[in-house]
């Protein structure tokens, strides 16, 4: 029921300004003018709720998954953009003449005060640019920290401009009850940023971690282990992830999300599998033991704890092995009686990590670019491979956990559903969309 309750709460919050505007009882205008105001109101309320959706609130993401929360954040942002883009074009014929003192409810005209309109125009232009920069982040290839800073500052600026425009240019936003509501919603939005960037770091300052070791697993993959410094550690379940900040202040934005590869049953030390992909990850090998680190977590719902299926199918692509390795280790340390099968795909044999450990379970390695002497599976993780590894009964009755490239997860998920696996037995978390 939790996802349903969250959706209901979201819809109530987003439509509350529209409902209150309707309850003001203003004389109705032409349909296209009321539609213009309604779209503007909805666009602004959705934008303010975006702050909460991206605020790392475990109460929101725990039941549905952080990836679902962030995907919802992306989709609703596009809806808000569409509403905002349509909003000004529907005010046909409403700009004629100067302000009319006999028209206090703006039934005939909207404001001609340029200062009130200018903030809306500027927010309109910024919102479109903001959206393009967000969806083009990968193509533009700027640093994650740069994008995150731009995203945060840009969102605050757009919200401030829209708040001014809504109150001073809006037909309904200028009413006292609406002013109180808009300032309350804006305060909650900014409060979510304060929580993430100030209150959480203040708490984390007293929960330092220390780098225990940095081990090279493959030519491009490393294992970084941290231990708690003066506290009990992190209460997490196998398969979850955390934001890792190494060598910086607790208030630094130089933190990155990584899946936890260790098992809770192994003790307070936490390890991460990290692949060299960007500015930070390419320097992992330079980190020295005893370096201060901070963790923000745990997040994610990629867990098989408490499930009753007779077996667990683990399907990993590349560094996607990390959370599945945590699940595998936890099951072995707790003598979990469920059967386990693992499919682990890579490009070449040199990319296989923790092979000695994985060889102790029922594992199928698959390489897309194998050497001539490779004796295992070749190609990609696809339906024929799944048929060779899992029986009909296993596909219908087991729980499947996968992590890896989006295209791999799409293929596997579609095929499992086609073969009869219920969707609630397919667990995955995605952080790359479009």
CSV table of C-alpha atoms in Angstrom, one decimal:
chain,number,residue,atom,x,y,z
A,1,UNK,CA,0.0,0.0,0.0
A,2,UNK,CA,2.9,2.4,0.5
A,3,UNK,CA,3.4,3.3,-3.2
A,4,UNK,CA,-0.4,4.0,-3.4
A,5,UNK,CA,-0.3,6.2,-0.4
A,6,UNK,CA,2.7,8.1,-1.7
A,7,UNK,CA,1.0,8.7,-5.0
A,8,UNK,CA,-2.1,10.0,-3.3
A,9,UNK,CA,-0.1,12.3,-1.1
A,10,UNK,CA,1.8,13.6,-4.1
A,11,UNK,CA,-1.4,14.3,-6.1
A,12,UNK,CA,-3.0,16.0,-3.1
A,13,UNK,CA,0.1,18.3,-2.7
A,14,UNK,CA,0.4,19.1,-6.4
A,15,UNK,CA,-3.3,19.9,-6.9
A,16,UNK,CA,-3.9,21.8,-3.6
A,17,UNK,CA,-3.0,25.2,-5.1
A,18,UNK,CA,-5.4,24.6,-8.0
A,19,UNK,CA,-8.2,23.4,-5.7
A,20,UNK,CA,-7.8,26.5,-3.4
A,21,UNK,CA,-7.8,28.8,-6.4
A,22,UNK,CA,-11.1,27.3,-7.6
A,23,UNK,CA,-12.5,27.7,-4.1
A,24,UNK,CA,-11.8,31.4,-4.1
A,25,UNK,CA,-15.0,31.8,-6.2
A,26,UNK,CA,-13.7,34.3,-8.7
A,27,UNK,CA,-16.0,35.0,-11.7
A,28,UNK,CA,-15.1,32.6,-14.5
A,29,UNK,CA,-13.3,33.7,-17.6
A,30,UNK,CA,-13.0,32.3,-21.1
A,31,UNK,CA,-12.0,28.6,-21.0
A,32,UNK,CA,-8.6,29.2,-22.6
A,33,UNK,CA,-7.7,31.8,-19.9
A,34,UNK,CA,-8.7,29.5,-17.0
A,35,UNK,CA,-6.8,26.7,-18.7
A,36,UNK,CA,-3.7,29.0,-18.9
A,37,UNK,CA,-3.9,29.8,-15.2
A,38,UNK,CA,-4.5,26.2,-14.3
A,39,UNK,CA,-1.5,25.0,-16.2
A,40,UNK,CA,0.7,27.7,-14.7
A,41,UNK,CA,-0.4,26.7,-11.2
A,42,UNK,CA,0.2,23.0,-11.8
A,43,UNK,CA,3.6,23.6,-13.4
A,44,UNK,CA,4.8,25.7,-10.4
A,45,UNK,CA,3.5,23.2,-7.8
A,46,UNK,CA,5.1,20.3,-9.7
A,47,UNK,CA,8.4,22.1,-9.8
A,48,UNK,CA,8.3,22.7,-6.0
A,49,UNK,CA,7.6,19.1,-5.4
A,50,UNK,CA,10.6,18.1,-7.5
A,51,UNK,CA,12.8,19.4,-4.7
A,52,UNK,CA,11.3,16.8,-2.3
A,53,UNK,CA,11.5,13.9,-4.9
A,54,UNK,CA,15.2,14.6,-5.3
A,55,UNK,CA,15.9,15.1,-1.7
A,56,UNK,CA,17.1,11.5,-0.7
A,57,UNK,CA,14.2,11.0,1.8
A,58,UNK,CA,14.4,7.3,2.7
A,59,UNK,CA,10.7,7.5,3.9
A,60,UNK,CA,9.8,8.1,0.2
A,61,UNK,CA,12.3,5.9,-1.6
A,62,UNK,CA,12.4,2.9,0.8
A,63,UNK,CA,9.1,1.4,-0.3
A,64,UNK,CA,9.4,2.0,-4.1
A,65,UNK,CA,13.1,2.2,-4.8
A,66,UNK,CA,15.4,5.2,-5.3
A,67,UNK,CA,15.4,4.6,-9.1
A,68,UNK,CA,11.6,4.7,-9.2
A,69,UNK,CA,11.6,7.9,-7.3
A,70,UNK,CA,14.2,9.5,-9.6
A,71,UNK,CA,12.4,8.3,-12.7
A,72,UNK,CA,9.2,9.8,-11.4
A,73,UNK,CA,11.2,13.0,-10.8
A,74,UNK,CA,12.2,13.0,-14.4
A,75,UNK,CA,8.7,12.3,-15.8
A,76,UNK,CA,7.0,14.9,-13.7
A,77,UNK,CA,9.7,17.5,-14.6
A,78,UNK,CA,8.8,16.9,-18.3
A,79,UNK,CA,5.1,17.4,-17.5
A,80,UNK,CA,5.8,20.6,-15.6
A,81,UNK,CA,7.9,21.8,-18.6
A,82,UNK,CA,5.0,21.1,-21.0
A,83,UNK,CA,2.5,22.9,-18.8
A,84,UNK,CA,4.8,25.9,-18.4
A,85,UNK,CA,5.6,26.1,-22.1
A,86,UNK,CA,1.8,26.2,-23.0
A,87,UNK,CA,0.9,28.6,-20.2
A,88,UNK,CA,1.7,32.0,-21.8
A,89,UNK,CA,0.4,31.1,-25.3
A,90,UNK,CA,-3.1,30.6,-24.0
A,91,UNK,CA,-3.5,34.2,-22.8
A,92,UNK,CA,-4.8,35.3,-26.2
A,93,UNK,CA,-6.4,38.8,-26.0
A,94,UNK,CA,-5.8,39.2,-22.3
A,95,UNK,CA,-3.0,41.8,-22.5
A,96,UNK,CA,-5.1,44.6,-24.0
A,97,UNK,CA,-5.1,48.0,-22.3
A,98,UNK,CA,-3.7,49.2,-19.0
A,99,UNK,CA,-4.8,48.0,-15.6
A,100,UNK,CA,-8.5,48.5,-15.1
A,101,UNK,CA,-9.6,49.5,-11.5
A,102,UNK,CA,-13.1,48.1,-12.1
A,103,UNK,CA,-11.6,44.7,-12.9
A,104,UNK,CA,-10.0,43.7,-9.5
A,105,UNK,CA,-10.4,40.0,-10.2
A,106,UNK,CA,-8.7,40.3,-13.6
A,107,UNK,CA,-11.7,38.9,-15.3
A,108,UNK,CA,-11.0,41.0,-18.5
A,109,UNK,CA,-7.3,41.5,-18.4
A,110,UNK,CA,-4.1,40.2,-16.7
A,111,UNK,CA,-1.5,42.4,-15.3
A,112,UNK,CA,0.6,44.6,-17.6
A,113,UNK,CA,3.2,45.3,-14.9
A,114,UNK,CA,6.4,44.3,-16.6
A,115,UNK,CA,8.3,43.6,-13.4
A,116,UNK,CA,5.7,40.9,-12.6
A,117,UNK,CA,5.8,39.5,-16.1
A,118,UNK,CA,9.6,39.7,-16.5
A,119,UNK,CA,10.2,37.1,-13.7
A,120,UNK,CA,7.9,34.7,-15.4
A,121,UNK,CA,9.6,35.3,-18.8
A,122,UNK,CA,13.0,34.7,-17.3
A,123,UNK,CA,11.9,31.6,-15.5
A,124,UNK,CA,10.3,30.4,-18.7
A,125,UNK,CA,13.7,30.7,-20.6
A,126,UNK,CA,15.7,29.2,-17.7
A,127,UNK,CA,13.4,26.2,-17.3
A,128,UNK,CA,13.8,25.2,-20.9
A,129,UNK,CA,17.6,25.6,-20.7
A,130,UNK,CA,17.6,23.8,-17.4
A,131,UNK,CA,15.7,20.9,-18.9
A,132,UNK,CA,18.0,20.6,-21.9
A,133,UNK,CA,21.1,20.7,-19.7
A,134,UNK,CA,19.7,17.9,-17.5
A,135,UNK,CA,18.8,15.5,-20.2
A,136,UNK,CA,22.1,16.3,-22.1
A,137,UNK,CA,24.4,15.9,-19.1
A,138,UNK,CA,26.0,12.7,-20.4
A,139,UNK,CA,26.5,14.1,-23.9
A,140,UNK,CA,27.9,17.4,-22.6
A,141,UNK,CA,30.4,15.4,-20.5
A,142,UNK,CA,30.9,17.9,-17.7
A,143,UNK,CA,31.8,16.8,-14.2
A,144,UNK,CA,29.1,15.3,-12.0
A,145,UNK,CA,29.8,17.8,-9.3
A,146,UNK,CA,29.5,20.7,-11.8
A,147,UNK,CA,26.2,19.4,-13.0
A,148,UNK,CA,24.9,18.8,-9.5
A,149,UNK,CA,25.8,22.4,-8.4
A,150,UNK,CA,24.2,23.9,-11.6
A,151,UNK,CA,21.1,21.7,-11.1
A,152,UNK,CA,20.7,22.9,-7.5
A,153,UNK,CA,21.3,26.6,-8.1
A,154,UNK,CA,19.2,26.6,-11.2
A,155,UNK,CA,16.3,25.0,-9.5
A,156,UNK,CA,16.4,27.5,-6.6
A,157,UNK,CA,16.6,30.4,-9.0
A,158,UNK,CA,13.6,29.1,-11.1
A,159,UNK,CA,11.5,28.6,-8.0
A,160,UNK,CA,12.3,32.1,-6.7
A,161,UNK,CA,11.4,33.7,-10.0
A,162,UNK,CA,8.2,31.7,-10.3
A,163,UNK,CA,7.2,32.6,-6.8
A,164,UNK,CA,7.5,36.3,-7.6
A,165,UNK,CA,5.7,35.9,-10.9
A,166,UNK,CA,2.8,33.8,-9.4
A,167,UNK,CA,2.1,36.2,-6.5
A,168,UNK,CA,2.4,39.5,-8.5
A,169,UNK,CA,1.2,38.4,-12.0
A,170,UNK,CA,-1.2,35.6,-11.2
A,171,UNK,CA,-5.0,36.2,-10.9
A,172,UNK,CA,-5.2,33.8,-8.0
A,173,UNK,CA,-1.7,33.9,-6.6
A,174,UNK,CA,-2.1,37.4,-5.3
A,175,UNK,CA,-4.8,36.4,-2.8
A,176,UNK,CA,-3.7,36.2,0.9
A,177,UNK,CA,-4.6,32.5,1.3
A,178,UNK,CA,-2.7,31.6,-1.9
A,179,UNK,CA,0.3,33.7,-0.8
A,180,UNK,CA,0.5,31.8,2.4
A,181,UNK,CA,0.2,28.4,0.5
A,182,UNK,CA,2.9,29.3,-2.1
A,183,UNK,CA,5.4,30.5,0.5
A,184,UNK,CA,4.7,27.4,2.6
A,185,UNK,CA,5.3,25.1,-0.4
A,186,UNK,CA,8.4,27.1,-1.4
A,187,UNK,CA,9.7,26.9,2.1
A,188,UNK,CA,9.3,23.1,2.2
A,189,UNK,CA,11.1,22.9,-1.2
A,190,UNK,CA,14.1,25.0,0.0
A,191,UNK,CA,13.9,23.1,3.3
A,192,UNK,CA,14.6,19.8,1.5
A,193,UNK,CA,17.8,21.3,0.1
A,194,UNK,CA,18.8,22.6,3.6
A,195,UNK,CA,18.2,19.1,4.9
A,196,UNK,CA,20.4,17.4,2.3
A,197,UNK,CA,23.2,20.0,2.1
A,198,UNK,CA,23.3,21.3,5.7
A,199,UNK,CA,21.5,19.1,8.3
A,200,UNK,CA,22.7,15.8,6.9
A,201,UNK,CA,26.4,16.9,6.7
A,202,UNK,CA,26.1,18.3,10.3
A,203,UNK,CA,25.0,14.8,11.5
A,204,UNK,CA,27.6,13.0,9.4
A,205,UNK,CA,30.4,15.0,10.9
A,206,UNK,CA,30.1,12.9,14.0
A,207,UNK,CA,30.0,9.7,12.0
A,208,UNK,CA,33.3,9.6,10.2
A,209,UNK,CA,34.7,6.6,8.4
A,210,UNK,CA,38.3,5.6,7.6
A,211,UNK,CA,39.5,4.0,4.4
A,212,UNK,CA,40.7,0.5,5.4
A,213,UNK,CA,42.1,-0.6,2.0
A,214,UNK,CA,42.0,0.0,-1.7
A,215,UNK,CA,42.5,-3.2,-3.8
A,216,UNK,CA,42.7,-3.5,-7.5
A,217,UNK,CA,40.3,-6.2,-8.7
A,218,UNK,CA,40.8,-5.9,-12.5
A,219,UNK,CA,42.6,-3.4,-14.7
A,220,UNK,CA,39.7,-0.9,-14.3
A,221,UNK,CA,37.9,-2.1,-11.2
A,222,UNK,CA,38.7,-1.4,-7.5
A,223,UNK,CA,37.4,-2.5,-4.2
A,224,UNK,CA,37.4,0.3,-1.5
A,225,UNK,CA,36.8,-0.7,2.1
A,226,UNK,CA,35.9,1.7,4.9
A,227,UNK,CA,35.5,1.1,8.6
A,228,UNK,CA,33.5,3.2,11.1
A,229,UNK,CA,35.5,5.7,13.2
A,230,UNK,CA,34.1,5.8,16.7
A,231,UNK,CA,30.6,4.6,15.9
A,232,UNK,CA,28.7,1.4,15.3
A,233,UNK,CA,28.6,1.7,11.5
A,234,UNK,CA,25.7,1.5,9.0
A,235,UNK,CA,22.5,-0.4,9.4
A,236,UNK,CA,21.9,-1.7,5.9
A,237,UNK,CA,20.6,-4.8,4.1
A,238,UNK,CA,22.6,-6.6,1.4
A,239,UNK,CA,22.0,-5.1,-2.1
A,240,UNK,CA,21.6,-1.5,-1.0
A,241,UNK,CA,23.8,1.5,-1.9
A,242,UNK,CA,25.2,4.6,-0.3
A,243,UNK,CA,26.6,8.0,-1.3
A,244,UNK,CA,30.4,7.9,-0.7
A,245,UNK,CA,32.5,11.0,0.1
A,246,UNK,CA,36.2,10.3,0.4
A,247,UNK,CA,38.8,12.8,1.4
A,248,UNK,CA,36.5,15.9,1.6
A,249,UNK,CA,34.5,17.8,4.1
A,250,UNK,CA,31.2,16.4,5.2
A,251,UNK,CA,29.6,19.4,3.4
A,252,UNK,CA,31.3,18.7,0.1
A,253,UNK,CA,29.2,18.0,-3.0
A,254,UNK,CA,31.9,15.6,-4.1
A,255,UNK,CA,30.0,12.4,-3.2
A,256,UNK,CA,28.9,9.6,-5.5
A,257,UNK,CA,26.4,6.7,-5.2
A,258,UNK,CA,27.9,3.2,-5.1
A,259,UNK,CA,26.4,-0.2,-4.4
A,260,UNK,CA,27.6,-1.9,-1.3
A,261,UNK,CA,29.4,-5.1,-2.1
A,262,UNK,CA,29.9,-6.3,1.5
A,263,UNK,CA,27.4,-8.2,3.7
A,264,UNK,CA,25.9,-6.9,6.9
A,265,UNK,CA,26.7,-10.3,8.6
A,266,UNK,CA,30.5,-9.7,7.9
A,267,UNK,CA,30.7,-6.9,10.4
A,268,UNK,CA,30.8,-3.1,10.4
A,269,UNK,CA,33.4,-2.8,7.5
A,270,UNK,CA,31.8,-1.8,4.2
A,271,UNK,CA,33.2,-2.4,0.8
A,272,UNK,CA,32.4,-0.9,-2.6
A,273,UNK,CA,33.2,-2.2,-6.1
A,274,UNK,CA,34.1,0.9,-8.2
A,275,UNK,CA,34.9,1.0,-11.9
A,276,UNK,CA,37.0,3.7,-13.5
A,277,UNK,CA,34.6,5.8,-15.5
A,278,UNK,CA,34.9,9.5,-14.6
A,279,UNK,CA,37.0,12.1,-12.8
A,280,UNK,CA,36.6,10.7,-9.3
A,281,UNK,CA,36.6,7.0,-10.1
A,282,UNK,CA,39.8,7.3,-12.2
A,283,UNK,CA,41.6,8.4,-9.0
A,284,UNK,CA,40.5,5.5,-6.7
A,285,UNK,CA,43.9,3.9,-6.9
A,286,UNK,CA,45.5,7.0,-5.4
A,287,UNK,CA,43.4,7.0,-2.2
A,288,UNK,CA,45.5,6.0,0.8
A,289,UNK,CA,44.4,4.0,3.9
A,290,UNK,CA,43.2,6.0,6.9
A,291,UNK,CA,41.7,8.7,4.6
A,292,UNK,CA,38.5,10.2,6.1
A,293,UNK,CA,35.3,9.3,4.4
A,294,UNK,CA,31.6,9.9,4.9
A,295,UNK,CA,28.6,7.7,3.9
A,296,UNK,CA,25.0,8.8,3.3
A,297,UNK,CA,22.8,5.8,3.3
A,298,UNK,CA,21.6,3.2,3.0
A,299,UNK,CA,19.3,3.6,0.0
A,300,UNK,CA,17.6,1.2,-2.4
A,301,UNK,CA,15.3,-1.7,-2.2
A,302,UNK,CA,17.4,-4.4,-4.0
A,303,UNK,CA,17.0,-6.9,-1.2
A,304,UNK,CA,15.9,-10.5,-1.0
A,305,UNK,CA,15.7,-10.5,2.8
A,306,UNK,CA,12.4,-11.9,4.1
A,307,UNK,CA,11.3,-13.4,0.8
A,308,UNK,CA,9.9,-16.9,0.5
A,309,UNK,CA,10.9,-18.0,-3.0
A,310,UNK,CA,12.9,-21.3,-3.0
A,311,UNK,CA,15.8,-19.8,-5.1
A,312,UNK,CA,17.5,-16.6,-6.1
A,313,UNK,CA,18.7,-15.8,-9.6
A,314,UNK,CA,21.4,-13.2,-9.8
A,315,UNK,CA,22.1,-11.6,-13.1
A,316,UNK,CA,25.0,-9.1,-13.3
A,317,UNK,CA,26.7,-7.1,-16.1
A,318,UNK,CA,30.1,-5.7,-15.4
A,319,UNK,CA,30.4,-3.6,-12.2
A,320,UNK,CA,26.7,-4.4,-11.6
A,321,UNK,CA,28.0,-7.4,-9.8
A,322,UNK,CA,28.5,-5.2,-6.7
A,323,UNK,CA,25.1,-5.3,-5.0
A,324,UNK,CA,24.6,-8.9,-6.1
A,325,UNK,CA,27.9,-9.8,-4.5
A,326,UNK,CA,26.6,-8.3,-1.3
A,327,UNK,CA,23.5,-10.4,-1.5
A,328,UNK,CA,25.5,-13.6,-2.3
A,329,UNK,CA,27.9,-13.0,0.6
A,330,UNK,CA,25.0,-12.4,3.0
A,331,UNK,CA,23.2,-15.5,2.0
A,332,UNK,CA,26.4,-17.6,2.5
A,333,UNK,CA,27.3,-16.0,5.9
A,334,UNK,CA,23.8,-16.6,7.2
A,335,UNK,CA,23.5,-20.2,5.9
A,336,UNK,CA,20.5,-19.2,3.8
A,337,UNK,CA,18.9,-22.4,2.5
A,338,UNK,CA,17.7,-21.0,-0.8
A,339,UNK,CA,19.4,-22.1,-4.0
A,340,UNK,CA,21.5,-19.6,-5.9
A,341,UNK,CA,22.5,-19.2,-9.5
A,342,UNK,CA,24.5,-16.4,-10.9
A,343,UNK,CA,25.0,-15.2,-14.5
A,344,UNK,CA,27.9,-12.7,-14.7
A,345,UNK,CA,28.6,-11.0,-18.1
A,346,UNK,CA,31.7,-9.0,-19.1
A,347,UNK,CA,33.5,-8.0,-22.3
A,348,UNK,CA,36.7,-9.9,-21.6
A,349,UNK,CA,38.1,-12.4,-19.1
A,350,UNK,CA,40.3,-9.8,-17.5
A,351,UNK,CA,37.2,-7.9,-16.3
A,352,UNK,CA,35.9,-10.8,-14.2
A,353,UNK,CA,36.2,-9.7,-10.5
A,354,UNK,CA,36.2,-12.0,-7.4
A,355,UNK,CA,36.4,-15.1,-9.6
A,356,UNK,CA,37.8,-17.4,-6.8
A,357,UNK,CA,34.9,-16.4,-4.6
A,358,UNK,CA,32.3,-16.8,-7.3
A,359,UNK,CA,33.6,-20.2,-8.4
A,360,UNK,CA,32.3,-21.5,-5.1
A,361,UNK,CA,28.7,-21.0,-6.2
A,362,UNK,CA,26.7,-22.0,-9.3
A,363,UNK,CA,28.0,-19.3,-11.7
A,364,UNK,CA,27.8,-18.9,-15.4
A,365,UNK,CA,30.3,-16.5,-17.0
A,366,UNK,CA,29.6,-15.0,-20.4
A,367,UNK,CA,32.0,-12.9,-22.4
A,368,UNK,CA,31.2,-10.7,-25.4
A,369,UNK,CA,34.8,-10.6,-26.7
A,370,UNK,CA,36.4,-13.8,-25.5
A,371,UNK,CA,39.9,-15.0,-26.1
A,372,UNK,CA,40.4,-17.9,-28.4
A,373,UNK,CA,41.0,-20.3,-25.5
A,374,UNK,CA,37.8,-19.3,-23.6
A,375,UNK,CA,35.7,-22.3,-22.8
A,376,UNK,CA,32.6,-20.6,-21.3
A,377,UNK,CA,29.5,-18.9,-22.6
A,378,UNK,CA,30.0,-16.2,-25.3
A,379,UNK,CA,27.9,-13.3,-26.5
A,380,UNK,CA,25.5,-11.4,-24.3
A,381,UNK,CA,23.1,-12.2,-21.5
A,382,UNK,CA,20.1,-13.0,-23.7
A,383,UNK,CA,17.0,-15.3,-23.7
A,384,UNK,CA,18.8,-18.4,-25.0
A,385,UNK,CA,21.4,-18.1,-22.2
A,386,UNK,CA,18.6,-17.7,-19.6
A,387,UNK,CA,17.0,-20.8,-21.0
A,388,UNK,CA,20.2,-22.8,-20.7
A,389,UNK,CA,20.8,-21.7,-17.1
A,390,UNK,CA,17.3,-21.6,-15.5
A,391,UNK,CA,14.7,-24.3,-15.7
A,392,UNK,CA,11.0,-23.5,-16.4
A,393,UNK,CA,10.2,-24.1,-12.7
A,394,UNK,CA,13.0,-21.8,-11.6
A,395,UNK,CA,11.9,-19.0,-13.9
A,396,UNK,CA,8.3,-19.2,-12.6
A,397,UNK,CA,9.1,-19.6,-8.9
A,398,UNK,CA,12.4,-17.9,-8.1
A,399,UNK,CA,13.1,-14.3,-7.4
A,400,UNK,CA,15.5,-12.6,-9.8
A,401,UNK,CA,17.8,-9.8,-9.0
A,402,UNK,CA,19.7,-8.0,-11.7
A,403,UNK,CA,22.0,-5.0,-12.1
A,404,UNK,CA,24.0,-3.9,-15.1
A,405,UNK,CA,23.6,-2.0,-18.4
A,406,UNK,CA,20.0,-0.8,-19.1
A,407,UNK,CA,19.8,-2.7,-22.3
A,408,UNK,CA,20.7,-6.0,-20.5
A,409,UNK,CA,18.1,-5.4,-17.8
A,410,UNK,CA,15.4,-4.5,-20.4
A,411,UNK,CA,16.1,-7.8,-22.3
A,412,UNK,CA,16.2,-9.9,-19.2
A,413,UNK,CA,13.1,-8.4,-17.6
A,414,UNK,CA,11.0,-8.6,-20.7
A,415,UNK,CA,11.9,-12.2,-21.3
A,416,UNK,CA,11.3,-13.3,-17.7
A,417,UNK,CA,7.9,-11.8,-17.7
A,418,UNK,CA,7.2,-13.4,-21.1
A,419,UNK,CA,8.2,-16.8,-19.6
A,420,UNK,CA,5.9,-16.4,-16.6
A,421,UNK,CA,8.0,-14.7,-13.9
A,422,UNK,CA,5.6,-12.3,-11.9
A,423,UNK,CA,6.9,-8.7,-12.0
A,424,UNK,CA,7.1,-8.6,-8.2
A,425,UNK,CA,9.8,-11.3,-8.4
A,426,UNK,CA,12.1,-9.2,-10.7
A,427,UNK,CA,14.2,-6.8,-8.7
A,428,UNK,CA,16.4,-4.1,-10.3
A,429,UNK,CA,17.4,-0.5,-9.8
A,430,UNK,CA,18.1,1.8,-12.7
A,431,UNK,CA,20.0,5.0,-12.7
A,432,UNK,CA,20.4,5.6,-16.4
A,433,UNK,CA,17.3,6.6,-18.4
A,434,UNK,CA,17.2,8.9,-21.4
